[in-house]
mmCIF file of C-alpha atoms in Angstrom:
data_model
loop_
_atom_site.group_PDB
_atom_site.id
_atom_site.type_symbol
_atom_site.label_atom_id
_atom_site.label_comp_id
_atom_site.label_asym_id
_atom_site.label_seq_id
_atom_site.Cartn_x
_atom_site.Cartn_y
_atom_site.Cartn_z
ATOM 1 C CA MET A 579 11.140 13.568 50.319
ATOM 2 C CA ILE A 580 11.825 10.234 49.882
ATOM 3 C CA PRO A 581 15.695 9.323 48.311
ATOM 4 C CA GLU A 582 15.700 7.909 45.516
ATOM 5 C CA GLY A 583 16.078 4.403 44.185
ATOM 6 C CA LEU A 584 15.524 3.316 47.332
ATOM 7 C CA GLU A 585 13.195 0.995 45.498
ATOM 8 C CA TRP A 586 16.265 -0.529 43.081
ATOM 9 C CA ALA A 587 18.791 -1.069 45.690
ATOM 10 C CA SER A 588 18.983 -0.826 49.738
ATOM 11 C CA ALA A 589 19.847 2.060 51.778
ATOM 12 C CA GLU A 590 22.953 -0.034 52.038
ATOM 13 C CA GLN A 591 24.364 -1.379 48.558
ATOM 14 C CA ILE A 592 23.831 2.673 47.488
ATOM 15 C CA LEU A 593 26.121 3.888 49.777
ATOM 16 C CA GLU A 594 28.169 1.028 49.928
ATOM 17 C CA ASP A 595 28.318 2.087 45.996
ATOM 18 C CA VAL A 596 28.969 6.031 47.060
ATOM 19 C CA ALA A 597 31.925 5.068 49.421
ATOM 20 C CA SER A 598 32.900 3.099 47.198
ATOM 21 C CA VAL A 599 33.918 6.078 44.547
ATOM 22 C CA GLY A 600 35.438 8.045 47.102
ATOM 23 C CA PHE A 601 32.738 10.807 48.550
ATOM 24 C CA ASN A 602 31.962 11.632 51.776
ATOM 25 C CA PHE A 603 29.247 13.717 51.610
ATOM 26 C CA ILE A 604 25.194 13.286 49.943
ATOM 27 C CA ARG A 605 23.181 16.544 50.128
ATOM 28 C CA MET A 606 19.114 15.134 51.165
ATOM 29 C CA GLY A 607 17.677 17.546 49.150
ATOM 30 C CA TYR A 608 13.945 18.137 50.878
ATOM 31 C CA ALA A 609 10.488 20.418 50.478
ATOM 32 C CA ILE A 610 9.531 22.101 53.290
ATOM 33 C CA GLU A 611 6.206 20.378 51.577
ATOM 34 C CA MET A 612 7.651 17.246 54.553
ATOM 35 C CA ILE A 613 7.534 19.563 57.261
ATOM 36 C CA ASP A 614 4.574 21.425 57.093
ATOM 37 C CA GLN A 615 2.635 18.354 56.470
ATOM 38 C CA ILE A 616 3.839 16.623 59.754
ATOM 39 C CA TYR A 617 2.643 19.805 61.372
ATOM 40 C CA ASP A 618 -0.491 19.586 60.070
ATOM 41 C CA ARG A 619 -0.362 16.785 60.821
ATOM 42 C CA GLY A 620 -0.268 17.132 65.021
ATOM 43 C CA GLY A 621 3.720 16.343 64.412
ATOM 44 C CA GLU A 622 2.961 12.321 63.210
ATOM 45 C CA ASP A 623 5.529 12.274 60.379
ATOM 46 C CA VAL A 624 3.722 10.363 57.356
ATOM 47 C CA PRO A 625 4.621 6.442 56.210
ATOM 48 C CA ILE A 626 6.063 6.151 53.619
ATOM 49 C CA GLU A 627 3.145 3.919 51.302
ATOM 50 C CA VAL A 628 0.645 7.442 51.691
ATOM 51 C CA ALA A 629 3.648 9.504 50.372
ATOM 52 C CA LEU A 630 4.370 7.845 48.255
ATOM 53 C CA ILE A 631 0.777 7.281 46.380
ATOM 54 C CA GLN A 632 0.522 10.632 46.802
ATOM 55 C CA ALA A 633 2.874 11.804 44.890
ATOM 56 C CA LEU A 634 2.866 8.495 42.065
ATOM 57 C CA GLY A 635 -1.250 7.286 41.815
ATOM 58 C CA TYR A 636 -3.047 4.236 43.800
ATOM 59 C CA SER A 637 -1.232 2.108 41.596
ATOM 60 C CA ASN A 638 2.382 2.719 41.249
ATOM 61 C CA GLY A 639 2.291 3.732 44.923
ATOM 62 C CA THR A 640 1.687 0.497 46.076
ATOM 63 C CA ARG A 641 4.105 -0.302 43.825
ATOM 64 C CA VAL A 642 6.978 1.291 44.848
ATOM 65 C CA THR A 643 6.264 1.158 48.240
ATOM 66 C CA ASN A 644 6.440 -3.142 48.142
ATOM 67 C CA ALA A 645 9.528 -2.700 46.082
ATOM 68 C CA ILE A 646 11.001 -0.578 48.695
ATOM 69 C CA VAL A 647 10.507 -2.915 51.701
ATOM 70 C CA ALA A 648 11.594 -5.501 49.600
ATOM 71 C CA LYS A 649 15.242 -4.219 48.809
ATOM 72 C CA ASN A 650 15.456 -2.605 52.472
ATOM 73 C CA PRO A 651 13.699 -5.230 55.042
ATOM 74 C CA GLY A 652 14.153 -3.282 57.615
ATOM 75 C CA TRP A 653 11.010 -1.174 56.369
ATOM 76 C CA THR A 654 7.465 -1.292 55.880
ATOM 77 C CA LYS A 655 4.677 0.191 54.688
ATOM 78 C CA GLU A 656 4.372 2.567 57.616
ATOM 79 C CA THR A 657 7.638 3.371 58.021
ATOM 80 C CA LYS A 658 7.561 6.699 58.438
ATOM 81 C CA ARG A 659 9.375 9.534 56.058
ATOM 82 C CA PHE A 660 11.946 10.747 59.017
ATOM 83 C CA GLU A 661 12.585 7.201 59.833
ATOM 84 C CA VAL A 662 13.696 5.888 55.956
ATOM 85 C CA TRP A 663 16.476 9.536 56.851
ATOM 86 C CA SER A 664 17.581 8.404 60.701
ATOM 87 C CA ASP A 665 17.970 4.542 59.010
ATOM 88 C CA ILE A 666 20.084 6.402 56.040
ATOM 89 C CA ALA A 667 21.996 8.913 58.515
ATOM 90 C CA SER A 668 23.101 5.396 60.291
ATOM 91 C CA VAL A 669 23.999 3.300 57.347
ATOM 92 C CA ALA A 670 26.537 6.509 55.608
ATOM 93 C CA LEU A 671 27.853 7.210 59.341
ATOM 94 C CA SER A 672 29.030 3.231 59.207
ATOM 95 C CA LYS A 673 30.689 3.649 55.733
ATOM 96 C CA GLY A 674 32.554 6.861 56.800
ATOM 97 C CA ILE A 675 29.991 9.193 54.516
ATOM 98 C CA PHE A 676 28.263 12.953 55.764
ATOM 99 C CA ILE A 677 25.071 13.112 55.517
ATOM 100 C CA HIS A 678 24.027 17.125 54.294
ATOM 101 C CA PRO A 679 19.890 17.734 54.733
ATOM 102 C CA ASP A 680 19.131 20.394 51.911
ATOM 103 C CA VAL A 681 16.370 22.132 51.546
ATOM 104 C CA HIS A 682 15.470 22.501 47.135
ATOM 105 C CA VAL A 683 11.700 23.890 47.239
ATOM 106 C CA GLY A 684 8.660 24.661 49.480
ATOM 107 C CA LYS A 685 6.287 22.069 47.924
ATOM 108 C CA SER A 686 7.501 18.894 46.492
ATOM 109 C CA GLN A 687 8.811 19.729 42.744
ATOM 110 C CA TRP A 688 11.664 19.257 40.698
ATOM 111 C CA CYS A 689 14.050 22.275 41.470
ATOM 112 C CA CYS A 690 14.084 25.103 39.682
ATOM 113 C CA SER A 691 13.220 27.921 37.076
ATOM 114 C CA HIS A 692 11.916 31.403 38.004
ATOM 115 C CA THR A 693 8.294 30.605 37.447
ATOM 116 C CA ASP A 694 8.512 27.432 40.143
ATOM 117 C CA GLY A 695 6.799 29.462 42.594
ATOM 118 C CA ASN A 696 9.867 28.130 45.149
ATOM 119 C CA ALA A 697 12.440 30.585 43.590
ATOM 120 C CA TRP A 698 12.301 33.376 45.580
ATOM 121 C CA PHE A 699 11.954 34.932 49.410
ATOM 122 C CA GLU A 700 7.226 34.895 49.559
ATOM 123 C CA ASP A 701 6.885 33.428 46.036
ATOM 124 C CA ILE A 702 3.653 31.051 45.961
ATOM 125 C CA THR A 703 4.569 28.948 47.486
ATOM 126 C CA PHE A 704 7.528 30.083 49.448
ATOM 127 C CA ASN A 705 5.916 31.372 52.622
ATOM 128 C CA THR A 706 9.123 32.035 54.683
ATOM 129 C CA THR A 707 8.025 31.329 57.917
ATOM 130 C CA TYR A 708 6.647 27.635 57.225
ATOM 131 C CA TRP A 709 10.752 27.498 55.747
ATOM 132 C CA ARG A 710 12.192 28.546 59.286
ATOM 133 C CA ARG A 711 9.401 26.044 61.225
ATOM 134 C CA GLY A 712 11.133 23.612 58.887
ATOM 135 C CA LEU A 713 15.076 24.090 59.118
ATOM 136 C CA SER A 714 14.026 24.365 62.507
ATOM 137 C CA TYR A 715 12.717 21.215 62.667
ATOM 138 C CA VAL A 716 15.937 19.513 60.657
ATOM 139 C CA ALA A 717 18.117 20.677 62.516
ATOM 140 C CA GLY A 718 16.208 18.800 66.082
ATOM 141 C CA TRP A 719 16.087 16.188 63.929
ATOM 142 C CA ALA A 720 20.035 16.162 63.363
ATOM 143 C CA LYS A 721 20.738 16.012 66.708
ATOM 144 C CA ASN A 722 20.167 12.454 66.867
ATOM 145 C CA HIS A 723 23.363 12.324 64.353
ATOM 146 C CA PRO A 724 26.969 12.591 64.394
ATOM 147 C CA ASN A 725 27.302 12.815 60.865
ATOM 148 C CA VAL A 726 24.854 14.904 60.016
ATOM 149 C CA VAL A 727 27.310 18.610 60.819
ATOM 150 C CA SER A 728 25.834 20.508 58.808
ATOM 151 C CA MET A 729 22.359 22.310 56.223
ATOM 152 C CA SER A 730 21.244 24.338 53.721
ATOM 153 C CA LEU A 731 19.953 27.696 54.071
ATOM 154 C CA ARG A 732 17.883 27.175 50.349
ATOM 155 C CA ASN A 733 18.834 25.754 46.724
ATOM 156 C CA GLU A 734 19.663 28.582 44.486
ATOM 157 C CA LEU A 735 17.333 31.062 44.461
ATOM 158 C CA ARG A 736 16.450 33.396 42.024
ATOM 159 C CA GLU A 737 14.481 35.743 40.755
ATOM 160 C CA SER A 738 11.062 34.658 40.463
ATOM 161 C CA TRP A 739 9.057 35.803 37.541
ATOM 162 C CA ASN A 740 5.816 35.583 38.666
ATOM 163 C CA ASP A 741 3.888 38.495 39.325
ATOM 164 C CA THR A 742 4.025 38.805 43.260
ATOM 165 C CA GLY A 743 5.737 42.353 43.710
ATOM 166 C CA LEU A 744 8.658 40.428 45.250
ATOM 167 C CA TYR A 745 11.858 42.718 46.257
ATOM 168 C CA TYR A 746 14.397 40.493 44.602
ATOM 169 C CA ASP A 747 18.216 42.495 45.832
ATOM 170 C CA TRP A 748 20.566 42.238 48.263
ATOM 171 C CA GLN A 749 18.617 43.416 51.650
ATOM 172 C CA THR A 750 15.976 40.844 51.224
ATOM 173 C CA LEU A 751 18.617 38.295 50.786
ATOM 174 C CA VAL A 752 20.877 39.356 54.233
ATOM 175 C CA GLY A 753 17.392 40.312 56.166
ATOM 176 C CA ASN A 754 15.715 36.493 55.088
ATOM 177 C CA MET A 755 18.997 34.436 55.863
ATOM 178 C CA THR A 756 19.889 35.682 58.872
ATOM 179 C CA ALA A 757 16.263 34.810 60.361
ATOM 180 C CA GLY A 758 17.563 31.702 58.483
ATOM 181 C CA CYS A 759 20.623 30.496 60.563
ATOM 182 C CA ASP A 760 18.474 31.862 64.017
ATOM 183 C CA ALA A 761 16.452 29.103 63.294
ATOM 184 C CA ILE A 762 19.193 26.228 63.060
ATOM 185 C CA HIS A 763 20.929 27.925 65.368
ATOM 186 C CA GLU A 764 19.221 28.256 68.025
ATOM 187 C CA ALA A 765 17.705 24.192 67.489
ATOM 188 C CA ASN A 766 21.129 22.648 67.087
ATOM 189 C CA PRO A 767 24.283 25.293 67.343
ATOM 190 C CA ASP A 768 26.700 22.758 66.460
ATOM 191 C CA LEU A 769 25.318 22.145 63.076
ATOM 192 C CA LEU A 770 27.048 24.441 60.539
ATOM 193 C CA ILE A 771 25.252 25.867 57.914
ATOM 194 C CA THR A 772 25.483 26.121 54.327
ATOM 195 C CA TRP A 773 24.420 30.089 52.635
ATOM 196 C CA SER A 774 24.050 30.138 49.033
ATOM 197 C CA GLY A 775 23.927 32.981 46.595
ATOM 198 C CA MET A 776 21.996 35.194 44.786
ATOM 199 C CA GLN A 777 20.921 33.952 40.494
ATOM 200 C CA TYR A 778 21.118 30.292 41.472
ATOM 201 C CA ASP A 779 23.739 30.312 43.705
ATOM 202 C CA GLU A 780 26.121 31.494 41.434
ATOM 203 C CA ASP A 781 27.059 35.418 42.989
ATOM 204 C CA LEU A 782 28.340 35.465 46.832
ATOM 205 C CA SER A 783 30.637 38.636 45.750
ATOM 206 C CA ALA A 784 28.893 41.370 48.230
ATOM 207 C CA LEU A 785 28.350 39.802 51.088
ATOM 208 C CA THR A 786 32.510 37.973 50.610
ATOM 209 C CA THR A 787 33.824 41.645 50.194
ATOM 210 C CA ARG A 788 30.813 43.485 52.608
ATOM 211 C CA LYS A 789 29.836 46.324 49.972
ATOM 212 C CA ASN A 790 26.241 47.401 50.390
ATOM 213 C CA ILE A 791 24.070 46.434 50.092
ATOM 214 C CA LEU A 792 21.845 48.281 49.683
ATOM 215 C CA THR A 793 23.881 49.621 45.810
ATOM 216 C CA ALA A 794 26.009 45.986 45.325
ATOM 217 C CA PRO A 795 25.629 45.161 41.745
ATOM 218 C CA CYS A 796 23.841 42.156 40.737
ATOM 219 C CA TYR A 797 21.733 40.131 37.802
ATOM 220 C CA ARG A 798 18.376 41.395 37.610
ATOM 221 C CA CYS A 799 17.911 42.483 40.717
ATOM 222 C CA THR A 800 15.238 45.393 41.998
ATOM 223 C CA ALA A 801 16.509 48.313 41.741
ATOM 224 C CA ILE A 802 16.360 49.990 44.915
ATOM 225 C CA VAL A 803 16.001 53.976 43.062
ATOM 226 C CA ASP A 804 16.812 56.062 46.849
ATOM 227 C CA ALA A 805 19.594 53.965 47.889
ATOM 228 C CA TYR A 806 22.078 56.751 47.417
ATOM 229 C CA ARG A 807 20.071 58.918 49.130
ATOM 230 C CA ARG A 808 20.017 55.822 52.532
ATOM 231 C CA ASP A 809 22.746 55.464 54.712
ATOM 232 C CA PRO A 810 24.721 52.306 53.342
ATOM 233 C CA VAL A 811 24.144 48.936 54.927
ATOM 234 C CA TYR A 812 26.812 46.592 55.205
ATOM 235 C CA PHE A 813 26.382 43.036 56.357
ATOM 236 C CA ASP A 814 28.607 42.689 58.628
ATOM 237 C CA LEU A 815 28.772 38.303 59.708
ATOM 238 C CA ASP A 816 30.392 39.274 62.887
ATOM 239 C CA SER A 817 28.286 40.442 64.747
ATOM 240 C CA TYR A 818 26.005 37.052 64.780
ATOM 241 C CA PRO A 819 26.140 34.161 66.913
ATOM 242 C CA TRP A 820 26.973 31.912 64.096
ATOM 243 C CA ALA A 821 29.089 33.889 62.716
ATOM 244 C CA ASP A 822 31.492 31.119 62.492
ATOM 245 C CA LYS A 823 29.582 28.163 61.562
ATOM 246 C CA VAL A 824 28.393 29.868 58.271
ATOM 247 C CA VAL A 825 30.331 28.512 55.301
ATOM 248 C CA TRP A 826 29.634 30.224 51.717
ATOM 249 C CA GLU A 827 28.208 27.786 48.767
ATOM 250 C CA LEU A 828 28.130 28.117 45.095
ATOM 251 C CA HIS A 829 27.059 26.709 42.360
ATOM 252 C CA LEU A 830 28.122 26.440 39.041
ATOM 253 C CA TYR A 831 27.041 25.133 35.566
ATOM 254 C CA SER A 832 27.501 26.377 31.237
ATOM 255 C CA SER A 833 24.144 26.954 31.462
ATOM 256 C CA SER A 834 24.757 30.286 33.593
ATOM 257 C CA GLU A 835 22.525 32.927 32.522
ATOM 258 C CA ASP A 836 25.173 35.657 32.843
ATOM 259 C CA VAL A 837 28.693 34.296 33.723
ATOM 260 C CA ASP A 838 31.087 33.289 31.515
ATOM 261 C CA THR A 839 32.646 29.755 31.223
ATOM 262 C CA GLY A 840 33.980 29.817 27.972
ATOM 263 C CA THR A 841 37.662 29.754 28.847
ATOM 264 C CA CYS A 842 39.628 28.104 32.660
ATOM 265 C CA PRO A 843 40.903 32.258 32.951
ATOM 266 C CA ILE A 844 37.475 33.769 33.023
ATOM 267 C CA ILE A 845 36.637 30.706 34.295
ATOM 268 C CA GLU A 846 38.780 31.532 37.697
ATOM 269 C CA ALA A 847 38.710 35.043 38.194
ATOM 270 C CA GLY A 848 34.670 34.452 38.361
ATOM 271 C CA LEU A 849 34.529 32.494 40.950
ATOM 272 C CA TYR A 850 36.974 34.239 42.490
ATOM 273 C CA ARG A 851 34.731 37.731 42.157
ATOM 274 C CA ASN A 852 31.508 35.809 43.235
ATOM 275 C CA GLY A 853 32.259 34.429 46.278
ATOM 276 C CA PHE A 854 35.405 32.451 46.567
ATOM 277 C CA ASN A 855 37.994 35.030 47.973
ATOM 278 C CA ALA A 856 36.778 34.709 50.819
ATOM 279 C CA LEU A 857 39.249 31.437 50.976
ATOM 280 C CA GLY A 858 41.443 34.102 51.534
ATOM 281 C CA ILE A 859 43.181 33.179 47.772
ATOM 282 C CA ASP A 860 45.239 35.710 45.346
ATOM 283 C CA PRO A 861 43.474 37.055 42.229
ATOM 284 C CA PRO A 862 43.378 34.886 39.050
ATOM 285 C CA ALA A 863 45.413 36.844 37.082
ATOM 286 C CA ALA A 864 42.879 37.430 34.774
ATOM 287 C CA CYS A 865 41.385 39.429 37.386
ATOM 288 C CA ASN A 866 43.854 42.178 34.695
ATOM 289 C CA VAL A 867 40.976 41.113 32.401
ATOM 290 C CA THR A 868 38.205 41.318 34.295
ATOM 291 C CA ASN A 869 38.843 44.478 36.269
ATOM 292 C CA ASP A 870 35.831 42.876 39.464
ATOM 293 C CA CYS A 871 37.985 40.830 41.441
ATOM 294 C CA PRO A 872 37.837 42.592 45.037
ATOM 295 C CA PRO A 873 39.389 40.654 48.232
ATOM 296 C CA ALA A 874 37.056 39.292 50.467
ATOM 297 C CA GLN A 875 36.344 41.123 54.521
ATOM 298 C CA ARG A 876 36.461 38.581 56.421
ATOM 299 C CA ILE A 877 38.436 34.750 55.561
ATOM 300 C CA THR A 878 35.269 31.691 55.338
ATOM 301 C CA PRO A 879 34.939 28.230 54.155
ATOM 302 C CA VAL A 880 33.692 28.455 51.220
ATOM 303 C CA VAL A 881 32.639 25.184 49.364
ATOM 304 C CA LEU A 882 30.796 24.616 45.016
ATOM 305 C CA THR A 883 28.238 22.288 46.007
ATOM 306 C CA GLU A 884 27.058 21.664 42.631
ATOM 307 C CA PHE A 885 27.975 21.049 39.106
ATOM 308 C CA GLY A 886 27.410 18.610 36.513
ATOM 309 C CA HIS A 887 27.603 17.291 33.317
ATOM 310 C CA ASN A 888 26.136 14.312 31.299
ATOM 311 C CA GLN A 889 27.804 11.518 32.179
ATOM 312 C CA SER A 890 29.431 10.696 28.733
ATOM 313 C CA TYR A 891 32.434 10.653 26.769
ATOM 314 C CA THR A 892 31.560 14.397 26.772
ATOM 315 C CA LEU A 893 33.207 14.244 30.055
ATOM 316 C CA TYR A 894 37.043 14.973 28.823
ATOM 317 C CA ASN A 895 36.182 17.955 26.918
ATOM 318 C CA ALA A 896 34.110 19.674 28.914
ATOM 319 C CA THR A 897 35.076 22.858 29.397
ATOM 320 C CA LEU A 898 33.492 23.993 32.319
ATOM 321 C CA LEU A 899 34.230 20.312 34.465
ATOM 322 C CA ASN A 900 37.956 20.316 33.487
ATOM 323 C CA CYS A 901 38.461 23.799 34.436
ATOM 324 C CA LEU A 902 36.681 23.091 38.010
ATOM 325 C CA GLN A 903 38.189 19.809 38.431
ATOM 326 C CA ASP A 904 42.039 21.664 38.315
ATOM 327 C CA TYR A 905 40.307 24.220 40.352
ATOM 328 C CA THR A 906 39.164 22.167 43.188
ATOM 329 C CA LYS A 907 43.011 20.388 43.809
ATOM 330 C CA LYS A 908 44.201 23.956 43.526
ATOM 331 C CA TYR A 909 42.810 25.684 46.122
ATOM 332 C CA GLY A 910 41.325 22.246 48.085
ATOM 333 C CA VAL A 911 37.921 23.138 47.646
ATOM 334 C CA SER A 912 35.280 21.008 48.640
ATOM 335 C CA TRP A 913 32.857 19.744 45.926
ATOM 336 C CA ALA A 914 29.848 18.225 45.450
ATOM 337 C CA MET A 915 28.688 16.710 41.920
ATOM 338 C CA TRP A 916 25.318 16.458 40.008
ATOM 339 C CA SER A 917 23.831 13.965 40.763
ATOM 340 C CA LEU A 918 22.894 10.419 41.496
ATOM 341 C CA ALA A 919 20.360 9.610 40.709
ATOM 342 C CA GLY A 920 19.931 7.903 37.215
ATOM 343 C CA SER A 921 16.265 7.987 37.466
ATOM 344 C CA TYR A 922 13.593 9.886 39.524
ATOM 345 C CA ARG A 923 9.845 8.152 40.711
ATOM 346 C CA ILE A 924 8.323 10.948 38.562
ATOM 347 C CA ARG A 925 10.465 14.552 37.612
ATOM 348 C CA SER A 926 8.156 17.624 36.399
ATOM 349 C CA GLY A 927 5.017 15.242 36.343
ATOM 350 C CA VAL A 928 7.090 12.333 33.891
ATOM 351 C CA GLN A 929 6.873 9.044 36.249
ATOM 352 C CA GLY A 930 10.596 6.662 35.282
ATOM 353 C CA LEU A 931 12.743 9.653 33.935
ATOM 354 C CA GLU A 932 16.210 8.784 33.125
ATOM 355 C CA ASP A 933 18.634 11.345 33.770
ATOM 356 C CA THR A 934 21.704 10.618 32.368
ATOM 357 C CA TRP A 935 23.100 13.014 34.754
ATOM 358 C CA GLY A 936 22.782 10.788 36.591
ATOM 359 C CA LEU A 937 26.505 8.310 37.751
ATOM 360 C CA THR A 938 23.902 5.126 38.462
ATOM 361 C CA ASN A 939 21.778 3.893 35.592
ATOM 362 C CA TYR A 940 18.954 3.778 35.804
ATOM 363 C CA ASP A 941 17.856 0.913 37.440
ATOM 364 C CA TRP A 942 20.798 1.264 40.329
ATOM 365 C CA ASN A 943 22.042 -1.303 39.305
ATOM 366 C CA GLY A 944 25.859 -0.175 38.280
ATOM 367 C CA TRP A 945 26.843 3.007 36.766
ATOM 368 C CA HIS A 946 25.412 5.119 33.664
ATOM 369 C CA PHE A 947 29.474 6.408 32.667
ATOM 370 C CA PRO A 948 31.625 3.314 34.209
ATOM 371 C CA GLU A 949 33.864 4.454 32.229
ATOM 372 C CA GLY A 950 34.279 7.729 33.464
ATOM 373 C CA LEU A 951 33.836 7.158 37.090
ATOM 374 C CA GLU A 952 36.880 5.095 36.226
ATOM 375 C CA ASN A 953 39.538 7.592 35.232
ATOM 376 C CA TYR A 954 37.403 10.462 35.605
ATOM 377 C CA TRP A 955 35.122 10.992 38.690
ATOM 378 C CA LYS A 956 37.261 8.394 41.448
ATOM 379 C CA PRO A 957 40.848 9.845 40.741
ATOM 380 C CA TRP A 958 39.244 13.262 41.212
ATOM 381 C CA ALA A 959 37.470 12.207 44.571
ATOM 382 C CA ALA A 960 40.719 10.964 45.607
ATOM 383 C CA ALA A 961 42.511 13.566 44.939
ATOM 384 C CA MET A 962 40.686 15.581 47.025
ATOM 385 C CA HIS A 963 41.834 13.443 50.385
ATOM 386 C CA VAL A 964 38.445 13.113 51.809
ATOM 387 C CA THR A 965 38.289 13.578 55.989
ATOM 388 C CA THR A 966 35.594 10.615 56.415
ATOM 389 C CA MET A 967 33.957 9.236 59.624
ATOM 390 C CA SER A 968 35.301 7.022 61.424
#
C-alpha cells in the first residue's frame, strides 16, 4: 500500500528510471484494507510509519520509514499513505507517465492463489461491500490527478478453494463487476475502467462474444444445473451508462493451468478466443486447429496488463514472451509487464525478498539484467509508439 522501492531511491529517481525505458504507464497495486483502515479511523489515513511498523514490526518498520524519509525529504514519518500516492502521481505527471490504481486484494498480502482468501467475491477477505466502497474512494482520489485516467476493478479473479460455498461462474462475475463499475463511475465518470476475466484474468470469452452467461464454458466454473431450463442471460455492455469507459484486460503466463502457451500460432488463437477478438481483428490461422474462435459482438478496447519472466538471458528464448512481443506489435496492443520491483519489503511473510522477475536490482540503484533492458525491453517499448502526458 506504500509503493515498493522508496527506501532505496526517491520517487523522482524511480519514475525517471521508468521513463528512461520508454514506459508511460504504471499499475499501482493496493489492497481494499487500505481504505477500510481510513474508515475505521473516522476518515483519517494512516501515517507511513504506523503502516510500516504494522507490516514489518517495530525495528524494521522504523528503519524503513527513516530510509524512505531520507530518500524523499518532502515526506516525514507522519506523511499519510494517500499523500505519498498523490506525490507519486504528481512526479509521474512531470515524467509523462500515467498511474493506474490496481486493486489486487482485500487484505494486504501477496497475490495471488486459490487459497489466499482474496480469490472470488465474498471469499474470506473479499467483502464486496467494502470492495465497492474502496473503488469509490480511489476513484474520488483520482479526480485531483490528470494522469490517473483509469483504474481496475480487481486483479486476477479465480476460483476460491476455501470452504466457502461460493458460486464461481459468469453470472456472479457480471453481477459484481457491473456493481463495481457503478461505484467507480458514480464517483468519477471520467475514468476508464479495466475489467478483468476469469481464471487469473485469462478468459473474457463469454462477454466479448455475448454468450448465454448461464451456459457459457469456463475453466472450473460452478455448474448451473438447471441452466438450460432457464431463460438465457446475455451481458449487454451497451445497456450501461459506463459502456464506453470499459476496457477489457487480460493476463497470460506460461504457468497457466488451462491455456496452451507452447507455440505462437496456438497462443494467438487462444488470445483471440479469450478476448482479443473484441479488437475487431481477423481470426488467426490456428483457429482452424482450435475450432473455438467466435467473433466478438462489440468492438471494445483490450489491453494485456500482465505477463512476465525472469530477468536473465532466458528472455531471448522464452516462447510465450516472444510471441506476446510479436502479437502486441502486430496489433498495436497496449501492455504492462510484471514487474518493476527487484525486491519487496515483505512478501509471503519473508522480509527483504528479492524478485528476479523485477526490472530493478535488489537495491533499486540499477537494473537486474541491464543487457536485457537495453536490447529487449527498450526496443519493445519504442516499437509501441506510446502516448505520454505533456
